[in-house]
PDB file of C-alpha atoms in Angstrom:
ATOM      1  CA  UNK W 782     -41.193 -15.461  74.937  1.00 57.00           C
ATOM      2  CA  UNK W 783     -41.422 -14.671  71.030  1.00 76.00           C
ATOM      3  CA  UNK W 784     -37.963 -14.280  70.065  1.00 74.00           C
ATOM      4  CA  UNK W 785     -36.950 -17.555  72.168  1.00 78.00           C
ATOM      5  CA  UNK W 786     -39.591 -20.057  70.239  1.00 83.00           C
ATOM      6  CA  UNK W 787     -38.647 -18.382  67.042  1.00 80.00           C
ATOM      7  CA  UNK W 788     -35.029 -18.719  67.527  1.00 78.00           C
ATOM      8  CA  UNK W 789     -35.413 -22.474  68.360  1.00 83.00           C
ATOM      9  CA  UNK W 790     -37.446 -23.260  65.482  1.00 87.00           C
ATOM     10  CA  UNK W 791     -35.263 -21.873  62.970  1.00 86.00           C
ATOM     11  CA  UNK W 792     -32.471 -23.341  64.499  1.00 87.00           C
ATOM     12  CA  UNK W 793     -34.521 -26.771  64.486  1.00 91.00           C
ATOM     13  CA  UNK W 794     -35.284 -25.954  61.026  1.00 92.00           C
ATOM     14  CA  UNK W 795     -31.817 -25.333  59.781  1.00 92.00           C
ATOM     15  CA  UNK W 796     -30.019 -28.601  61.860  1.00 92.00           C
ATOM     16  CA  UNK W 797     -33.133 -30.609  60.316  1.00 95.00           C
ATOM     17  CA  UNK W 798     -32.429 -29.700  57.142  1.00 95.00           C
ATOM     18  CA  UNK W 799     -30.702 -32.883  54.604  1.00 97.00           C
ATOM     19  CA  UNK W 800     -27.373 -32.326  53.968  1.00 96.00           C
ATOM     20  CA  UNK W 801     -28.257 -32.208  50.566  1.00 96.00           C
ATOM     21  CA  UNK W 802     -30.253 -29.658  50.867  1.00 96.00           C
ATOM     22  CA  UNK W 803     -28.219 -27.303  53.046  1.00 95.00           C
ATOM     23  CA  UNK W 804     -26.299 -24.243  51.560  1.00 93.00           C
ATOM     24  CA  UNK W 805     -22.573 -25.590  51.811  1.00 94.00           C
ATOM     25  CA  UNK W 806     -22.871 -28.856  52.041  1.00 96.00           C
ATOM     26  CA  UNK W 807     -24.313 -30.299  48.784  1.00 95.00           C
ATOM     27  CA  UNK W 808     -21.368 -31.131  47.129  1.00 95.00           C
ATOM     28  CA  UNK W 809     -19.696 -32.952  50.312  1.00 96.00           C
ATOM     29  CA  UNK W 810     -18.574 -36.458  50.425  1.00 96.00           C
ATOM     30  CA  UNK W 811     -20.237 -38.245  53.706  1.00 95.00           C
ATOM     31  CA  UNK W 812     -18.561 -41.744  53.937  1.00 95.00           C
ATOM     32  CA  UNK W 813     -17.563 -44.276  57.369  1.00 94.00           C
ATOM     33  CA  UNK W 814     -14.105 -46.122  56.677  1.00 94.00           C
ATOM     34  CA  UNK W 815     -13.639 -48.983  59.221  1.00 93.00           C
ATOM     35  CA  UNK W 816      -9.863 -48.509  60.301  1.00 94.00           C
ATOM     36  CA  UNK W 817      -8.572 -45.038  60.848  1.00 94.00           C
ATOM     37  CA  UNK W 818      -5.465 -45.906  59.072  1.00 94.00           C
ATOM     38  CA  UNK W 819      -7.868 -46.061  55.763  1.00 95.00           C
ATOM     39  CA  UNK W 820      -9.005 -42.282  56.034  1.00 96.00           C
ATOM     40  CA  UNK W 821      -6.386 -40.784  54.558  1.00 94.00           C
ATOM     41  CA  UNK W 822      -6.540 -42.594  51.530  1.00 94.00           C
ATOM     42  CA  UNK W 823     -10.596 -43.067  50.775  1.00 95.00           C
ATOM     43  CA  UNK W 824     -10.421 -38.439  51.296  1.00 95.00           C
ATOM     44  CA  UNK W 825      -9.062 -37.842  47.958  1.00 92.00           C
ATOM     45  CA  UNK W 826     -10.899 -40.760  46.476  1.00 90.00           C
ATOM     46  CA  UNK W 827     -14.268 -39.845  48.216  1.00 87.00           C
ATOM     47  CA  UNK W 828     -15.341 -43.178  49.119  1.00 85.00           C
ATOM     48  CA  UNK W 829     -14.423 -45.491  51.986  1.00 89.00           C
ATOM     49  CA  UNK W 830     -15.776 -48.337  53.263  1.00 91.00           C
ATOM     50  CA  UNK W 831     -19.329 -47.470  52.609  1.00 91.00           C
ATOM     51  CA  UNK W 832     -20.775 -43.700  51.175  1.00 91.00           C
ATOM     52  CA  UNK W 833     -23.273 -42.787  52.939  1.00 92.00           C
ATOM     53  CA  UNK W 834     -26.096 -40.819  51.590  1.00 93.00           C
ATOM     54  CA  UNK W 835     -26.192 -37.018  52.462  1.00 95.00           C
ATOM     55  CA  UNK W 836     -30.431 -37.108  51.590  1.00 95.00           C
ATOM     56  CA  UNK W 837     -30.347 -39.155  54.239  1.00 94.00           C
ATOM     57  CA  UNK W 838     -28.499 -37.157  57.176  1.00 95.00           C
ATOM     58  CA  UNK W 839     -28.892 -33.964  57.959  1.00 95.00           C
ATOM     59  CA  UNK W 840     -26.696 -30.868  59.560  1.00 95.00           C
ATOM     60  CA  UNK W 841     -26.763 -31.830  63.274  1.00 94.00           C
ATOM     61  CA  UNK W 842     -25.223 -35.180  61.938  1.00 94.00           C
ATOM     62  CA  UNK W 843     -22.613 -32.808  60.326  1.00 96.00           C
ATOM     63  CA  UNK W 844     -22.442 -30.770  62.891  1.00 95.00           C
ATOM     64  CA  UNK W 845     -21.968 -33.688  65.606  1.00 94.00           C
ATOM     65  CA  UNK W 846     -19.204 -34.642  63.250  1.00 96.00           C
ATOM     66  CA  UNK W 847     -17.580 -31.330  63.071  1.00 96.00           C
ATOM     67  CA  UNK W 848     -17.823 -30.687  66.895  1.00 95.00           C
ATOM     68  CA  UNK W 849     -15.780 -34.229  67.555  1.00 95.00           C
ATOM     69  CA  UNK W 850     -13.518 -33.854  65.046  1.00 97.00           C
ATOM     70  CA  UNK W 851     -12.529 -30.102  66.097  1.00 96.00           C
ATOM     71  CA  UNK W 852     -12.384 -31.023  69.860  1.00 96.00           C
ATOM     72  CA  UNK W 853      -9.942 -34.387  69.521  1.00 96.00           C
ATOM     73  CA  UNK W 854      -7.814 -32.972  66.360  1.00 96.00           C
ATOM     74  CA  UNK W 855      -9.685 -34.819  63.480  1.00 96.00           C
ATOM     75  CA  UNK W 856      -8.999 -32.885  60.829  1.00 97.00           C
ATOM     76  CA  UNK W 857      -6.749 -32.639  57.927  1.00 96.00           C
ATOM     77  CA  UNK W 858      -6.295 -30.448  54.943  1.00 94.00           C
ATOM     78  CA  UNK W 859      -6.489 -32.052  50.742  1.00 93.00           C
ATOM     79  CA  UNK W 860      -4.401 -29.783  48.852  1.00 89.00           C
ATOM     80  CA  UNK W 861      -4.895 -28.674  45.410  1.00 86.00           C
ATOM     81  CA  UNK W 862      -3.409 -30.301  42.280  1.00 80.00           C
ATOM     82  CA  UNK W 863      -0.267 -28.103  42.540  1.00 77.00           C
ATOM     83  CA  UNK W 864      -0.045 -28.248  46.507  1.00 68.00           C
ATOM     84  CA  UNK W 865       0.148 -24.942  47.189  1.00 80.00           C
ATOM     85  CA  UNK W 866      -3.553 -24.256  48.354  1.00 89.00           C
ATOM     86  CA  UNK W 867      -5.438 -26.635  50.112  1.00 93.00           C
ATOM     87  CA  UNK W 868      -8.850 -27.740  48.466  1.00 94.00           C
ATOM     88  CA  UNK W 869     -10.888 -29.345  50.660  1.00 95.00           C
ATOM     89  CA  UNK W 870     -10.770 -30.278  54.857  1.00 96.00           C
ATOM     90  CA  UNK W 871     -11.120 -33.761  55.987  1.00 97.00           C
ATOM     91  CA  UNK W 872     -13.554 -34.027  59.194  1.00 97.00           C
ATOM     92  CA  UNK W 873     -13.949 -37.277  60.771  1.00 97.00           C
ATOM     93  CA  UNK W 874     -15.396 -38.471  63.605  1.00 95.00           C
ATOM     94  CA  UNK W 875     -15.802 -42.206  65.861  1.00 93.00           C
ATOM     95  CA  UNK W 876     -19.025 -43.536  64.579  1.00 90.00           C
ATOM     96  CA  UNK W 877     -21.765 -45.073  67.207  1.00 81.00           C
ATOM     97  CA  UNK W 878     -22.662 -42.134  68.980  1.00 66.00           C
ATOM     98  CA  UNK W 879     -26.266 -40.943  69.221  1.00 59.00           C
ATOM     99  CA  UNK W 880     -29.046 -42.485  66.982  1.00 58.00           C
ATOM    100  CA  UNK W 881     -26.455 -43.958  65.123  1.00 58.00           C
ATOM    101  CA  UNK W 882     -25.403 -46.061  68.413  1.00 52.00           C
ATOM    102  CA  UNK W 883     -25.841 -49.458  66.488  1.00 53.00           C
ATOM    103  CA  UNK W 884     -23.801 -48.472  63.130  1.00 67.00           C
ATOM    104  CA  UNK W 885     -20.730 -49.927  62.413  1.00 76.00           C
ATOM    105  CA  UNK W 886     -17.731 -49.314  64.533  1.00 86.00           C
ATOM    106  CA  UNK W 887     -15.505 -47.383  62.473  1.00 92.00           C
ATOM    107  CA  UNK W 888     -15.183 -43.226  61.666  1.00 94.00           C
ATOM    108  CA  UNK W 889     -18.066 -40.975  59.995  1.00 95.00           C
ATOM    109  CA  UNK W 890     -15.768 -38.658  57.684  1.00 96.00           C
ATOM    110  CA  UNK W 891     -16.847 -35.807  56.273  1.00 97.00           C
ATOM    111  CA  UNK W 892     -15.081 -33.895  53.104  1.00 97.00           C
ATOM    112  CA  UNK W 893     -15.901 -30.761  52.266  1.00 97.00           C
ATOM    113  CA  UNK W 894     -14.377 -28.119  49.643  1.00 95.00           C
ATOM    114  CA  UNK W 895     -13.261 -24.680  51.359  1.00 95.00           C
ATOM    115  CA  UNK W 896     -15.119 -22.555  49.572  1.00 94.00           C
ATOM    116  CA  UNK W 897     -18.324 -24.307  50.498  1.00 96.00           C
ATOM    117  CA  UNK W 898     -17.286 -25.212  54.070  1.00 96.00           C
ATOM    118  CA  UNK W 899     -17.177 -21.615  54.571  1.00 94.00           C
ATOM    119  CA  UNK W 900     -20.908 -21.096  52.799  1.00 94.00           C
ATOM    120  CA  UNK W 901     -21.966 -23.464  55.299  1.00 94.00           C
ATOM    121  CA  UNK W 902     -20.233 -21.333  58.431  1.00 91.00           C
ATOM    122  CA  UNK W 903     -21.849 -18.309  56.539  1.00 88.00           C
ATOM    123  CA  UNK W 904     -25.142 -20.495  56.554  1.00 88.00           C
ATOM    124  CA  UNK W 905     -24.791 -21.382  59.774  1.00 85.00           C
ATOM    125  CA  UNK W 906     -23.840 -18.275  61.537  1.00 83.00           C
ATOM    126  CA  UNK W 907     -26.195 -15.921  59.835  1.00 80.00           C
ATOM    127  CA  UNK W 908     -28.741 -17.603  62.558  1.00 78.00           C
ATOM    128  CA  UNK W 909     -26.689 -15.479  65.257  1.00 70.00           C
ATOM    129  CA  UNK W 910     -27.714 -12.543  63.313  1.00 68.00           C
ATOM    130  CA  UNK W 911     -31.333 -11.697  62.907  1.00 61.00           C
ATOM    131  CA  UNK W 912     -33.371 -10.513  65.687  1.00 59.00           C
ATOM    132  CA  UNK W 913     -34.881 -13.825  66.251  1.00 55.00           C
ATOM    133  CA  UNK W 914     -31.471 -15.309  66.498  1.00 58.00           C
ATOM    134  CA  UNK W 915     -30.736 -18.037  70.007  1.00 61.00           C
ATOM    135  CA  UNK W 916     -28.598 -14.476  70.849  1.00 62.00           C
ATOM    136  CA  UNK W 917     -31.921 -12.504  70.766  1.00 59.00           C
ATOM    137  CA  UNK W 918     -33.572 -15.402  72.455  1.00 61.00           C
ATOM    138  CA  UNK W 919     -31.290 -15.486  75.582  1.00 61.00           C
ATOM    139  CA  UNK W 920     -31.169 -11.522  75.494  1.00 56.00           C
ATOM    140  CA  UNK W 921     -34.962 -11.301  76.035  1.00 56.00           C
ATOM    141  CA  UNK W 922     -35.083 -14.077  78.301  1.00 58.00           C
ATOM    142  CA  UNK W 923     -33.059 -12.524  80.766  1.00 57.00           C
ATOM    143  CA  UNK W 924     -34.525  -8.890  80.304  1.00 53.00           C
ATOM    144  CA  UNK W 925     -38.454 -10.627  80.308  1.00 50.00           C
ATOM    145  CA  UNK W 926     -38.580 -10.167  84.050  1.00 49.00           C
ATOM    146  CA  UNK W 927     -39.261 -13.479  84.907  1.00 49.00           C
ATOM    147  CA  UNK W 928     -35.362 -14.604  84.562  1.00 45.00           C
ATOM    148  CA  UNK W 929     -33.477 -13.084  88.093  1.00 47.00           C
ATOM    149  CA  UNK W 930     -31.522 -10.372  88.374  1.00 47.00           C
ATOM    150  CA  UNK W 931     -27.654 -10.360  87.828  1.00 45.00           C
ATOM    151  CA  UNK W 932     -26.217 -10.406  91.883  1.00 45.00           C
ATOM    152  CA  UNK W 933     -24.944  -7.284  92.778  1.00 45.00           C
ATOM    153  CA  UNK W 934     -21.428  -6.516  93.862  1.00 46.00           C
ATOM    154  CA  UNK W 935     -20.521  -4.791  96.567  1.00 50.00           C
ATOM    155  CA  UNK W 936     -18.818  -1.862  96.840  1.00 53.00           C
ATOM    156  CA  UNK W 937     -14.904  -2.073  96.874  1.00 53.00           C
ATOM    157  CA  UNK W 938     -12.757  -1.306  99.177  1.00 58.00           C
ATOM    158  CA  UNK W 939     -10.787   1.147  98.540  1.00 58.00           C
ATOM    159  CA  UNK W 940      -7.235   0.545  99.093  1.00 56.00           C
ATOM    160  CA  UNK W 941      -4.107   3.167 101.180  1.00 55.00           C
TER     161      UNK W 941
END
């Protein structure tokens, strides 16, 4: 169907894109520290073991690291200079997962300012929206007629 191949090439398009080069996450700091105990410091700094070039990773890297960090609690807040707001969020992630299976043990940590984190969400999200969204996709797939039918229920019982 239409909608379906449109959907998935602007969502190829969009997790292809460079991290420099994505709405939101320009101005993050991509860096893999060696120890997890040397996170916390190299955030604020934005530097760790080694920086790692956002021209040269793009937003499913990001993403990957968002999605790990989110599901085992890797994430932690860098307040602002007076401590009452926080200023940026501190992603990280084990390293040596997917292409980069042969990169240094260590953690991929990602540090991004809240006001562009949530560009990127905006970014990201607004692909749910337009008729050619993955939502639109799956919604014509299963109304195209070649997808089956939803089972039907019977009829309940009606109870004394």
């Amino acid at each position: 169907p239409t909608a379906y191949k449109a959907a998935v090439d602007k969502c190829t398009a969009f997790f292809g894109k460079t991290l420099s080069d994505c709405k939101g996450l320009k101005q993050a700091t991509l860096m893999h520290c060696q120890k997890l105990s040397d996170i916390r410091a190299a955030a604020p700094q934005g530097h760790g073991d080694a920086a790692l070039d956002l021209s040269r990773h793009n937003v499913r890297f990001a993403i990957r690291i968002l999605r790990n960090a989110l599901a085992h609690n890797n994430v932690f807040d860098l307040p602002c200079t007076g401590g009452d707001q926080i200023a940026k969020l501190t992603f990280f992630s084990k390293s040596g997962w997917g292409a980069d299976a042969a990169s240094a043990p260590g953690w991929f940590v990602l540090v991004i300012d809240v006001a562009q984190f949530k560009e990127f969400l905006h970014e990201w999200f607004a692909l749910l929206a337009p008729a050619d969204s993955m939502f639109a996709a799956a919604e014509a797939y299963a109304h195209d007629g070649t997808s089956p039918a939803p089972a039907k229920r019977a009829p309940r019982k009606k109870s004394k």
